CSV table of C-alpha atoms in Angstrom, one decimal:
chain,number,residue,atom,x,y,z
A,1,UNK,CA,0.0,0.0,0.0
A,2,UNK,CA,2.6,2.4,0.6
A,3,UNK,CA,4.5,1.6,-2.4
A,4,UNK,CA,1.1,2.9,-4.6
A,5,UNK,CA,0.7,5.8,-2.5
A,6,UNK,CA,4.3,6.4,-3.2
A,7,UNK,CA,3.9,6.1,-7.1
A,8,UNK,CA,0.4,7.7,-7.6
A,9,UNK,CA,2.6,11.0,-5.7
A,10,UNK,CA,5.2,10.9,-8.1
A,11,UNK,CA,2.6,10.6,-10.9
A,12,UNK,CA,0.6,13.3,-9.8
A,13,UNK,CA,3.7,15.4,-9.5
A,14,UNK,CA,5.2,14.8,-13.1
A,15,UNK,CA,2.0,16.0,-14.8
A,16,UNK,CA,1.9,18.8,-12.7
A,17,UNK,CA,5.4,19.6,-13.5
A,18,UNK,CA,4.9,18.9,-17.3
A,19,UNK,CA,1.9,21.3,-17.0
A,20,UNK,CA,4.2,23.6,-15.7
A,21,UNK,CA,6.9,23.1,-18.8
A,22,UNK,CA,4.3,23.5,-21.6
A,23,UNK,CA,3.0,27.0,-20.7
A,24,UNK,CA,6.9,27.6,-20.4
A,25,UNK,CA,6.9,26.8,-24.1
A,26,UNK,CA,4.2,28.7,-25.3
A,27,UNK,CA,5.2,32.1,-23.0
A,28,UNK,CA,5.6,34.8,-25.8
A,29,UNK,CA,9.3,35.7,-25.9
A,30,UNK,CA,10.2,39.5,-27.4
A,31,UNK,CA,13.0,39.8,-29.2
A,32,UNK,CA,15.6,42.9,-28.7
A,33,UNK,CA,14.5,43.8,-32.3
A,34,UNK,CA,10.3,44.3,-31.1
A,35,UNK,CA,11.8,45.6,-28.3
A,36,UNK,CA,14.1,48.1,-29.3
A,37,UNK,CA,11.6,49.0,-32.2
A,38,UNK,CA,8.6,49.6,-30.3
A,39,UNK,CA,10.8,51.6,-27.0
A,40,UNK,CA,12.1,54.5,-29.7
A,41,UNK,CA,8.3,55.1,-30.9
A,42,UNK,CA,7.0,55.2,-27.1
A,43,UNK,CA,10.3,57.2,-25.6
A,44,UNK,CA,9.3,59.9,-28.8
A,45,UNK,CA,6.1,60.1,-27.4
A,46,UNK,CA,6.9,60.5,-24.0
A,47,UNK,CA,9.2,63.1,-24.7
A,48,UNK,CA,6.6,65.3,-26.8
A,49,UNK,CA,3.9,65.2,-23.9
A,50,UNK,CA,6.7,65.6,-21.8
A,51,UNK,CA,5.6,62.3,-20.0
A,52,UNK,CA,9.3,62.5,-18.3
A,53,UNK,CA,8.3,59.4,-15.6
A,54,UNK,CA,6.9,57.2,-18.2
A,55,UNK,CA,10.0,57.8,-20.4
A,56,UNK,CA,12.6,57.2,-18.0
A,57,UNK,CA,10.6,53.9,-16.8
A,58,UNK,CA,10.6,52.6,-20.3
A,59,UNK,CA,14.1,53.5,-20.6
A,60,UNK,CA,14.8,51.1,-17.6
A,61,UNK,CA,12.3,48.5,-19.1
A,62,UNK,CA,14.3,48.5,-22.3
A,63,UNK,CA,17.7,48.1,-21.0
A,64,UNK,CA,16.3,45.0,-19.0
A,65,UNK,CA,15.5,43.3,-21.4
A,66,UNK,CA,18.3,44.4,-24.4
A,67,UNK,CA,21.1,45.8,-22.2
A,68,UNK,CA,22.8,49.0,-22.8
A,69,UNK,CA,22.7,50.0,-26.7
A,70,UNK,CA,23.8,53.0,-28.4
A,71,UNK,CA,20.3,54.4,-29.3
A,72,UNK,CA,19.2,53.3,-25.7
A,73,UNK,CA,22.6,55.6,-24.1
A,74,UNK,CA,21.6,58.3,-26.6
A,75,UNK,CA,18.1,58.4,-25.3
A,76,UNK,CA,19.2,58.5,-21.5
A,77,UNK,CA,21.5,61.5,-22.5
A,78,UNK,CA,18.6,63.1,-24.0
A,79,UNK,CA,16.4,62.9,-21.0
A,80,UNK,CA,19.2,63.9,-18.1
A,81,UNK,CA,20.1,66.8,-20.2
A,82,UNK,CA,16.8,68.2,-21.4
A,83,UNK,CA,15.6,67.7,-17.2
A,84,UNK,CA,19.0,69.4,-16.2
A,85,UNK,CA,20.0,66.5,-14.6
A,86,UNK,CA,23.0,65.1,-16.7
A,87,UNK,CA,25.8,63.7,-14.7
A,88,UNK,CA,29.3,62.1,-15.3
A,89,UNK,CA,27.7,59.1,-13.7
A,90,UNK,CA,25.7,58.4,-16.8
A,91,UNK,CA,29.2,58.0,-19.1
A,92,UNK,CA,29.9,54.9,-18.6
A,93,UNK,CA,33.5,52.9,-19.8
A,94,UNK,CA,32.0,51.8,-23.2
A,95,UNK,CA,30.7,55.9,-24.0
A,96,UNK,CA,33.5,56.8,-26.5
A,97,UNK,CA,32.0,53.2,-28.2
A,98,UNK,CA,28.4,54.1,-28.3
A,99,UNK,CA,30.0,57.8,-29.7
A,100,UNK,CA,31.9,56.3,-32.2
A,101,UNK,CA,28.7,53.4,-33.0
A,102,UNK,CA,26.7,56.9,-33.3
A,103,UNK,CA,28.5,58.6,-35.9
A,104,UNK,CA,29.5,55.3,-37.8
A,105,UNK,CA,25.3,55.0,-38.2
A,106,UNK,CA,25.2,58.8,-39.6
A,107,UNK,CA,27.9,57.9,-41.9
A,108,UNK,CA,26.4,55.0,-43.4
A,109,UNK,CA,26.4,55.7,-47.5
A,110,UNK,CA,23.6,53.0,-48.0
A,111,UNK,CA,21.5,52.7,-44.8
A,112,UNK,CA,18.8,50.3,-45.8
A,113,UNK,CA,21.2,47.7,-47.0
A,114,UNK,CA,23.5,47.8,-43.7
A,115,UNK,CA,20.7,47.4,-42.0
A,116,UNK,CA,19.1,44.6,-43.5
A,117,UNK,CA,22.5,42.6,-42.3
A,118,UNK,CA,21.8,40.9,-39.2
A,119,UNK,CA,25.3,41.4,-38.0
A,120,UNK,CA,24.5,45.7,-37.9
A,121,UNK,CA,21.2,45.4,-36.9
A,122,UNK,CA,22.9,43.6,-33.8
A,123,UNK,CA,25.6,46.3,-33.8
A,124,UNK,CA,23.1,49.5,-33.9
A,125,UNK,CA,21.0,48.3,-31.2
A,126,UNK,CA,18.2,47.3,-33.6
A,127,UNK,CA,16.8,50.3,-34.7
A,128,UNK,CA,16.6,51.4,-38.2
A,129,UNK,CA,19.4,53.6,-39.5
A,130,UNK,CA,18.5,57.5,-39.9
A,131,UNK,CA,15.0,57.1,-39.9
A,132,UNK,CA,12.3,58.5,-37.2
A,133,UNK,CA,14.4,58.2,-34.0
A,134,UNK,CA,17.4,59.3,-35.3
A,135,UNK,CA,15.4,62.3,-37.1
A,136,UNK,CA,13.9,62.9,-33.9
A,137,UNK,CA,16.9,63.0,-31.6
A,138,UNK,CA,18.9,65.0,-34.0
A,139,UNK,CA,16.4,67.9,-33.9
A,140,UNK,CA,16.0,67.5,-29.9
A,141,UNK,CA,19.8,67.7,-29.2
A,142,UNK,CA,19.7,70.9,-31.8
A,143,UNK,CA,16.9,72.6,-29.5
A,144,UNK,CA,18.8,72.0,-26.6
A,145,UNK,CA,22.4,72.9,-27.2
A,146,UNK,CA,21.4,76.8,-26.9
A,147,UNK,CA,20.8,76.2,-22.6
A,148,UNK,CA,24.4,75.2,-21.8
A,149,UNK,CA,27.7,77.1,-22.3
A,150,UNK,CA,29.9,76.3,-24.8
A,151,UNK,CA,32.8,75.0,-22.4
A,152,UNK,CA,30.1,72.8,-21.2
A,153,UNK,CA,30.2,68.8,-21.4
A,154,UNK,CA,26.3,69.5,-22.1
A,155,UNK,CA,26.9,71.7,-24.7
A,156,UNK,CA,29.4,69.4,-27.1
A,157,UNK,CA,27.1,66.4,-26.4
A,158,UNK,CA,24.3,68.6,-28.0
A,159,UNK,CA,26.9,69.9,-30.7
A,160,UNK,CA,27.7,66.2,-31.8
A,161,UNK,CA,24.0,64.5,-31.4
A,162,UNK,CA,22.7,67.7,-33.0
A,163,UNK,CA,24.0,67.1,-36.4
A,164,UNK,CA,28.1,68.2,-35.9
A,165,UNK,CA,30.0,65.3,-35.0
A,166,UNK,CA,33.1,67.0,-36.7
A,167,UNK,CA,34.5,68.8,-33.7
A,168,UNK,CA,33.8,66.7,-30.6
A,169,UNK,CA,37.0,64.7,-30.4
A,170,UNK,CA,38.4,67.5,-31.6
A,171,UNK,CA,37.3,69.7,-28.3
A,172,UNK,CA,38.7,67.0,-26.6
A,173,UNK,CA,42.0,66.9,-27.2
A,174,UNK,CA,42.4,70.4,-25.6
A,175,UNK,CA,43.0,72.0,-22.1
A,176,UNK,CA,39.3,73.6,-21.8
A,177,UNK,CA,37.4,70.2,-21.0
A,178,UNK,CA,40.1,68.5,-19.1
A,179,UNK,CA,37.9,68.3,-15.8
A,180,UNK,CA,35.4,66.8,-17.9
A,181,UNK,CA,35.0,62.8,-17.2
A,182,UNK,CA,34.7,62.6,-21.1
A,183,UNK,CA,37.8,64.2,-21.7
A,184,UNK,CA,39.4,62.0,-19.2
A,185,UNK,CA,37.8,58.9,-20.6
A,186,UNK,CA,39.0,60.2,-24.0
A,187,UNK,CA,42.2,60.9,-23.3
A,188,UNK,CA,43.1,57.7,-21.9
A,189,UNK,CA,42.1,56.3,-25.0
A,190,UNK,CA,44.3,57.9,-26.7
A,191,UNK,CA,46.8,57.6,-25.1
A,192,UNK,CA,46.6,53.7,-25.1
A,193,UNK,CA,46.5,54.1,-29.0
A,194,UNK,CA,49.1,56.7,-29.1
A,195,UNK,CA,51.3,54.0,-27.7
A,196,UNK,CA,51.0,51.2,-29.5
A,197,UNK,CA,54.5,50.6,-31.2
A,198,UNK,CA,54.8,51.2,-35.0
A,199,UNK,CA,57.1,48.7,-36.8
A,200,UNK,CA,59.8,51.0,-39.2
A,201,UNK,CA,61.6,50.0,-41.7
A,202,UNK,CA,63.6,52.3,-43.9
A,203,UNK,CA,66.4,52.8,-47.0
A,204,UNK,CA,69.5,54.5,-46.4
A,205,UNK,CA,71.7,56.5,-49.1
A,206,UNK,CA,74.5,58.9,-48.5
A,207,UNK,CA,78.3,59.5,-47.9
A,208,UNK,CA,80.7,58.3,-45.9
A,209,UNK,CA,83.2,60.8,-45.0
A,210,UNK,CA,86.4,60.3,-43.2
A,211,UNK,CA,88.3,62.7,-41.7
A,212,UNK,CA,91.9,63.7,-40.1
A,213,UNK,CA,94.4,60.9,-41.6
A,214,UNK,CA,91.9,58.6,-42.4
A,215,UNK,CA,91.0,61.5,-45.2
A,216,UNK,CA,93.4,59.9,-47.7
A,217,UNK,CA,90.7,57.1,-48.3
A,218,UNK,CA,88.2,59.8,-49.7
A,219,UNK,CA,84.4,60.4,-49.8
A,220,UNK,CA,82.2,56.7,-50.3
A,221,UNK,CA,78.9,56.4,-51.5
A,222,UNK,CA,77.2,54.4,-48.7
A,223,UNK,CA,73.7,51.9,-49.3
A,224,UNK,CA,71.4,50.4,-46.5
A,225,UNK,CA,68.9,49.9,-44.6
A,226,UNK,CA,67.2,49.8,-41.4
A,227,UNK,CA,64.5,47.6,-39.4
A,228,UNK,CA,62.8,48.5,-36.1
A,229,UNK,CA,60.5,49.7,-34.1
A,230,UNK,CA,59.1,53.4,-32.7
A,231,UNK,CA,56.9,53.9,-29.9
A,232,UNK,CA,56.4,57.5,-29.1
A,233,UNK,CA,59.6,59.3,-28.8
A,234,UNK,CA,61.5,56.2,-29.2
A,235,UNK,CA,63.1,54.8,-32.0
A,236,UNK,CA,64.7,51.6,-31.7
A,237,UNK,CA,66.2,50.3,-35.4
A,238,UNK,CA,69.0,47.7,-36.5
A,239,UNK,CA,71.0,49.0,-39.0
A,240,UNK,CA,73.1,47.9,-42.0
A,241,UNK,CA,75.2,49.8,-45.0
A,242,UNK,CA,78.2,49.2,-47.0
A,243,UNK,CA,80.3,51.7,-48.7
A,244,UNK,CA,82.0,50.9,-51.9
A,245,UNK,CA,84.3,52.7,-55.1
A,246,UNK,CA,88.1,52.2,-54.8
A,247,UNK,CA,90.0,55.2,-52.3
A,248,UNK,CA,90.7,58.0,-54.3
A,249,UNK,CA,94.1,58.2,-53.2
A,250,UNK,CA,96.8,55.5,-52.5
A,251,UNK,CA,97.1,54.0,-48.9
A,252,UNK,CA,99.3,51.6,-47.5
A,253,UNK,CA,98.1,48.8,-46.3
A,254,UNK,CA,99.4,44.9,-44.7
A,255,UNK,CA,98.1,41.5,-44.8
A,256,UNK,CA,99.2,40.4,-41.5
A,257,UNK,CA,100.5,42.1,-38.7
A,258,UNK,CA,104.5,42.2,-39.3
A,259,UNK,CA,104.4,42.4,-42.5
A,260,UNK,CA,105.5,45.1,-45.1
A,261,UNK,CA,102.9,47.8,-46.1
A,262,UNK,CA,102.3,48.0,-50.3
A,263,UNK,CA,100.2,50.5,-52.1
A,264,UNK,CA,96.3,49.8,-52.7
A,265,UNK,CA,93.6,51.8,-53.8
A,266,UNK,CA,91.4,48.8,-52.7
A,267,UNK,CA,88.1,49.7,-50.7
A,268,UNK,CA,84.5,48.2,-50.0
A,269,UNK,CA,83.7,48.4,-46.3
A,270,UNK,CA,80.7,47.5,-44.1
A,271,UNK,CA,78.3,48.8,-40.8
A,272,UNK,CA,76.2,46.6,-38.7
A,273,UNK,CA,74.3,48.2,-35.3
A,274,UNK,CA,72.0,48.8,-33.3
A,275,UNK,CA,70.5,52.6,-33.0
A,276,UNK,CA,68.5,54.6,-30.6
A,277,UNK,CA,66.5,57.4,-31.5
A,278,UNK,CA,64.7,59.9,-29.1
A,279,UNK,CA,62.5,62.9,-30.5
A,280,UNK,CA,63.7,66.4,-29.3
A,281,UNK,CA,60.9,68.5,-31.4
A,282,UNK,CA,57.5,67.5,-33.3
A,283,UNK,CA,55.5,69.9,-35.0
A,284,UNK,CA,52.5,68.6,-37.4
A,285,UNK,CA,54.6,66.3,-39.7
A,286,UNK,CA,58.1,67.2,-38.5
A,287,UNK,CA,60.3,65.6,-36.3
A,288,UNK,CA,64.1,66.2,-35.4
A,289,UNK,CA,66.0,63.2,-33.5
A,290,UNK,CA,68.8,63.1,-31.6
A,291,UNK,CA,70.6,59.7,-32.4
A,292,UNK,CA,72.9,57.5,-31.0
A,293,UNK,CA,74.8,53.9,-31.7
A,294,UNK,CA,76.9,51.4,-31.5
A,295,UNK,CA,77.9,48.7,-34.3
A,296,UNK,CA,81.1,47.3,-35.8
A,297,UNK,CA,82.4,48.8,-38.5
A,298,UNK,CA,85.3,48.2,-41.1
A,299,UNK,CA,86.4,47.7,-44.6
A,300,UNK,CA,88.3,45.5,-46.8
A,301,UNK,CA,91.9,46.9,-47.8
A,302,UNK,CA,93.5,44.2,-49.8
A,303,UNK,CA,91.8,41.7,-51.9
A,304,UNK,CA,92.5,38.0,-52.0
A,305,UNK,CA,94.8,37.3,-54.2
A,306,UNK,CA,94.2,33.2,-55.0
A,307,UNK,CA,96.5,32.5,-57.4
A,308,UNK,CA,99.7,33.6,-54.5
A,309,UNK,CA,97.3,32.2,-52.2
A,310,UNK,CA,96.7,35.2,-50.2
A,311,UNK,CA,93.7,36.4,-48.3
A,312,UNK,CA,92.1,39.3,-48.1
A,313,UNK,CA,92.6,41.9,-45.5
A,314,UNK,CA,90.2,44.6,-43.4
A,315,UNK,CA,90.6,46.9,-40.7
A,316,UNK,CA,87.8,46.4,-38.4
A,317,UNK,CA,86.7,48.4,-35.7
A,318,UNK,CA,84.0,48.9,-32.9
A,319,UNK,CA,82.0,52.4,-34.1
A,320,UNK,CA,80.0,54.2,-31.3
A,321,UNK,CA,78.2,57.1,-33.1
A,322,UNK,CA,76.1,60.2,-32.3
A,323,UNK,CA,74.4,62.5,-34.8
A,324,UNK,CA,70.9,63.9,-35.5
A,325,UNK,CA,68.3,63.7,-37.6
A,326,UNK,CA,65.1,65.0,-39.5
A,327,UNK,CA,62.3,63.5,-40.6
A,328,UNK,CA,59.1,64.7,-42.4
A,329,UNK,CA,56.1,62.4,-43.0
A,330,UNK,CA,53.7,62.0,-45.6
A,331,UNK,CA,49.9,61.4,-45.3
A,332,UNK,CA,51.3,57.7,-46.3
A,333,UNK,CA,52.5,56.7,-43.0
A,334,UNK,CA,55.9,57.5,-45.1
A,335,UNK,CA,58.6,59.9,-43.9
A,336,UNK,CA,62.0,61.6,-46.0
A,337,UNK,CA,64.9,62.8,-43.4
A,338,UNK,CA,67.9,63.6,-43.5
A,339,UNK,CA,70.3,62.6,-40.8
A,340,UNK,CA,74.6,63.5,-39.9
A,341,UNK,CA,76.6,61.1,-37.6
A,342,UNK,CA,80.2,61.4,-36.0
A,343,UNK,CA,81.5,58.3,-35.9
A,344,UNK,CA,84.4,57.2,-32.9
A,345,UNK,CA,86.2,54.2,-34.8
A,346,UNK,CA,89.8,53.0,-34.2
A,347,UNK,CA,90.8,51.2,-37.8
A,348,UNK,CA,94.4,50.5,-36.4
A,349,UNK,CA,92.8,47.4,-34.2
A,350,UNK,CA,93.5,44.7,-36.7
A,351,UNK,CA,97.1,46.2,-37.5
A,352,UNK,CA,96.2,46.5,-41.5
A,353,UNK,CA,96.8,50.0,-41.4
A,354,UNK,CA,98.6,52.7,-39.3
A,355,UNK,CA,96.2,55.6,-39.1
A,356,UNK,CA,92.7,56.3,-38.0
A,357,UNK,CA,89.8,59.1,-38.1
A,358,UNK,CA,86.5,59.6,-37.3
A,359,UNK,CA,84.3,59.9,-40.3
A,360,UNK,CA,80.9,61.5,-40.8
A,361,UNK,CA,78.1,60.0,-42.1
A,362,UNK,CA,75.4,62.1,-44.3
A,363,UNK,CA,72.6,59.9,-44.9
A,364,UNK,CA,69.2,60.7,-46.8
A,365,UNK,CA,66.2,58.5,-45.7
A,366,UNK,CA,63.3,57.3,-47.2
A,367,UNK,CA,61.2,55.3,-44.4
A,368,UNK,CA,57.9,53.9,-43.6
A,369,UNK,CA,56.3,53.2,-39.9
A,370,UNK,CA,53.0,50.8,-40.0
A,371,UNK,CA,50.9,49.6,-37.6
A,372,UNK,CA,47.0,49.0,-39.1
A,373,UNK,CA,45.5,48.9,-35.4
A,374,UNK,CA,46.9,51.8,-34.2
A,375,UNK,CA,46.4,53.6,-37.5
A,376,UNK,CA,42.5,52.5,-37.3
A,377,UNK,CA,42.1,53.6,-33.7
A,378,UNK,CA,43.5,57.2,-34.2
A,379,UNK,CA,41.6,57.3,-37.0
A,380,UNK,CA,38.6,56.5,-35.2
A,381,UNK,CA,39.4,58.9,-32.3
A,382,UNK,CA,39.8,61.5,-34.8
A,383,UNK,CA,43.5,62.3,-34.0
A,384,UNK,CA,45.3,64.1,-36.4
A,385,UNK,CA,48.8,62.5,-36.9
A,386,UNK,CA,51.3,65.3,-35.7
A,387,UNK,CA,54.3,63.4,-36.5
């Protein structure tokens, strides 16, 4: 008997809970699409009869059921700033997003299409590119702009949603919002973007001139390159020439150390290093750098001679160098410069020859610095390149 009691329970219970589960299933479920779509009609409405309770509740409905959108923030910002009651509070860590989402949507060339995509209806928070709301918002930002001062955070809110969204990062970037938690918020940013590093890589052509008794070897054409990085003020770049045309003049010069010097006009020499650059002035697309390096240096003297069975012979040095250097960039992410180095070298080390200079180093420069991210984020944060 208690067995059956037992089993008729458990029967009893499982219908109840399967009549539980099918009213589950047929529960009418509202997409973020009806949401979103039906909330901009009914906040517009509000607004007009200046229903300000019943918009900001449906504001709270709607992010409860969609989470925080851009047209959703834009609507908030409406509200708090048409009732006086905007706050930094209400920016929250993803604003410059739903700023940048914002004037992506007024940019679109084709809105119908892009919105059709399920991928940007997703990304403009489901409600239809520069049609009723947007309309709507634009015009009520517009209105409102004329209560705030200009140096207002108010004020360049209303400038942007109001139809110019040309000068707000702009505004930014100077001194007359920085208590502004926008500015801040900006400003970090950029920062972050601003240093990302930029990979460089760059051609090298100039002259090689010795001086003091190394001057008997003459002016060289020199050829190379260079490979590195930049972040900020920084330049970091591995280096590499070679100079070449026989010396002007003839030199003496030995195989080994010992032997007897003999006349050769013999010269193709080589530089291998590693440079550091540091900015000392920017303005707009001009830079000048102060540089410094150290490599090993040197050049070949005497050829081999394989029929007497002789091998060839350079003087080799350690090269420490300082100099500066100018660069102008190009819209291209491409720069020209122009750089002068003094070279300390000591050519007597491997005994080949007897005398030593320091020559200078005239180099013109055609370079390029990329890095796609960092040139997408700027571009997004409206930051003109000043370098």
């Amino acid at each position: 008997m208690k067995k059956l009691v037992i089993l008729l329970v458990f029967i009893a219970n499982s219908s109840i809970f399967g009549q539980d589960f099918d009213s589950l299933m047929t529960k009418k479920q509202f997409s973020c699409s009806d949401v979103s779509y039906n909330s901009v009609s009914l906040f517009e409405k509000y607004y007009k009869e200046e229903d300000f309770t019943s918009a900001s509740n449906l504001l709270s409905y709607w992010e409860s059921k969609c989470g925080l959108t851009e047209p959703l923030f834009r609507a908030r910002l409406l509200l708090s700033i048409h009732n006086n009651a905007f706050s930094d509070s209400l920016l929250t860590d993803d604003v410059l997003f739903y700023i940048i989402n914002y004037r992506n949507r007024m940019k679109e060339t084709d809105p119908n299409n892009q919105y059709n995509q399920p991928i940007y209806q997703e990304y403009y928070g489901y409600v239809p590119i520069r049609k009723e709301f947007d309309t709507f918002t634009l015009e009520a930002f517009r209105e409102l702009k004329e209560k705030y001062p200009i140096e207002s955070t108010e004020y360049i809110l209303c400038e942007f949603y109001g139809g110019d969204d040309t000068k707000l990062f702009e505004k930014l970037q100077t001194d007359a919002y920085e208590t502004s938690l926008l500015a801040k918020t900006y400003k970090e940013r950029l920062s972050e973007a601003l240093d990302m590093t930029e990979y460089n890589f760059s051609v090298l052509a100039g002259a090689w001139i010795p001086t003091g008794k190394l001057n008997v070897l003459g002016t060289h054409p020199e050829l190379g390159f260079q490979s590195g990085w930049k972040k900020r003020k920084m330049s970091y770049d591995f280096t590499a020439a070679f100079r070449f045309l026989n010396s002007a003049n003839e030199y003496m010069a030995r195989r080994e150390k010992g032997e007897a010097l003999q006349p050769t006009k013999h010269f193709f020499g080589g530089y291998i290093g590693f440079e550091v650059g540091r900015d000392i002035y920017k303005y707009k697309s001009q830079e000048i750098q102060i540089i410094a390096g150290a490599a090993f240096d040197g050049f070949t003297a005497l050829k081999e001679d394989k029929k007497a069975d002789l091998e060839s012979a350079s003087a080799n040095s350690y090269n420490f160098n300082v100099g500066i250097g100018y660069r102008y960039y190009t819209k291209k992410d491409m720069y020209l410069g122009v750089r002068i180095k003094y070279n300390i070298v000591d050519y007597k080390l491997t005994n080949v020859i007897d005398f030593t200079g320091n020559p200078i180093s005239l180099q013109l420069i055609i370079g390029w610095l990329s890095n796609v991210e960092k040139k997408e984020k700027l571009k997004m944060l409206g930051y003109k390149k000043e370098y």
